Coordinates of C-alpha atoms in Angstrom, one line a residue:
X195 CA 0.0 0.0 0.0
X196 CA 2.9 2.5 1.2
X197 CA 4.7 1.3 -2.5
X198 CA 2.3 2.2 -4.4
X199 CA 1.0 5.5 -3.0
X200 CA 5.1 6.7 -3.1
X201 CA 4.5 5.2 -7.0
X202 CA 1.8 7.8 -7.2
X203 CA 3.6 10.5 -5.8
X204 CA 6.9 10.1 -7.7
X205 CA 4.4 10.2 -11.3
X206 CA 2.4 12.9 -10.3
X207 CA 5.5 14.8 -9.5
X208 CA 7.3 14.3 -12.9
X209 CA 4.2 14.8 -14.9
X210 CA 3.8 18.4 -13.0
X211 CA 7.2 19.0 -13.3
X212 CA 7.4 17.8 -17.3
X213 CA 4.0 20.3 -17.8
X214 CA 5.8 23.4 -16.0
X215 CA 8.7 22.6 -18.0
X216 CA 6.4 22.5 -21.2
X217 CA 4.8 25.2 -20.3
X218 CA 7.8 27.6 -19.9
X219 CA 9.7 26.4 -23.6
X220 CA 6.6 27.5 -25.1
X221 CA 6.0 30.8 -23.6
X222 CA 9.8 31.3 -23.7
X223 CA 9.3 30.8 -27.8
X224 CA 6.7 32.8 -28.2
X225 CA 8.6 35.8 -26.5
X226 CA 11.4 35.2 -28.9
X227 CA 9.2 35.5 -31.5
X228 CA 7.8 38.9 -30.4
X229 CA 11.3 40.3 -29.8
X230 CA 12.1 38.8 -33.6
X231 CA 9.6 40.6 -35.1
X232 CA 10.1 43.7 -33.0
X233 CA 13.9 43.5 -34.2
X234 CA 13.4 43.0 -38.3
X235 CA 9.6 44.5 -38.4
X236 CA 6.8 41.7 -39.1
X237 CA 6.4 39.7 -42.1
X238 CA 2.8 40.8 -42.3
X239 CA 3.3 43.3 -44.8
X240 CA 3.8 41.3 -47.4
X241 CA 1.0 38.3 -47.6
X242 CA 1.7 35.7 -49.3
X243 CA -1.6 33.4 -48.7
X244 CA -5.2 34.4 -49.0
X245 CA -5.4 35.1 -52.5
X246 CA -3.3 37.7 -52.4
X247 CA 0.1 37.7 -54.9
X248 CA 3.4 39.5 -53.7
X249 CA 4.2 42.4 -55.9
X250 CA 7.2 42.3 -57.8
X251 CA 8.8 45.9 -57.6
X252 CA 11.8 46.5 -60.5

């Protein structure tokens, strides 16, 4: 009984721990992201999807 409750605990503890972890890369990627675009301006101004073609300026 005390086996598998300390079973119980030591999964619940790296699952919780593996989510945080998780958690923090993604956030952490997405703030790079931000600071990326920030940095060299957004790609936005030139779409590339929806229908819209890129204009080719000679």
């Amino acid at each position: 009984m005390v086996r598998t409750k300390l079973i119980l605990l030591t999964l619940a503890a790296v699952v919780a721990a593996g989510s945080t972890g998780i958690w923090l890369l993604i956030s952490e990627n997405r703030a790079a992201q931000e600071r990326r675009e920030q940095f060299f301006g957004t790609s936005k101004k030139y779409p590339t999807s929806g229908g819209e073609k890129m204009k080719v300026e000679w």
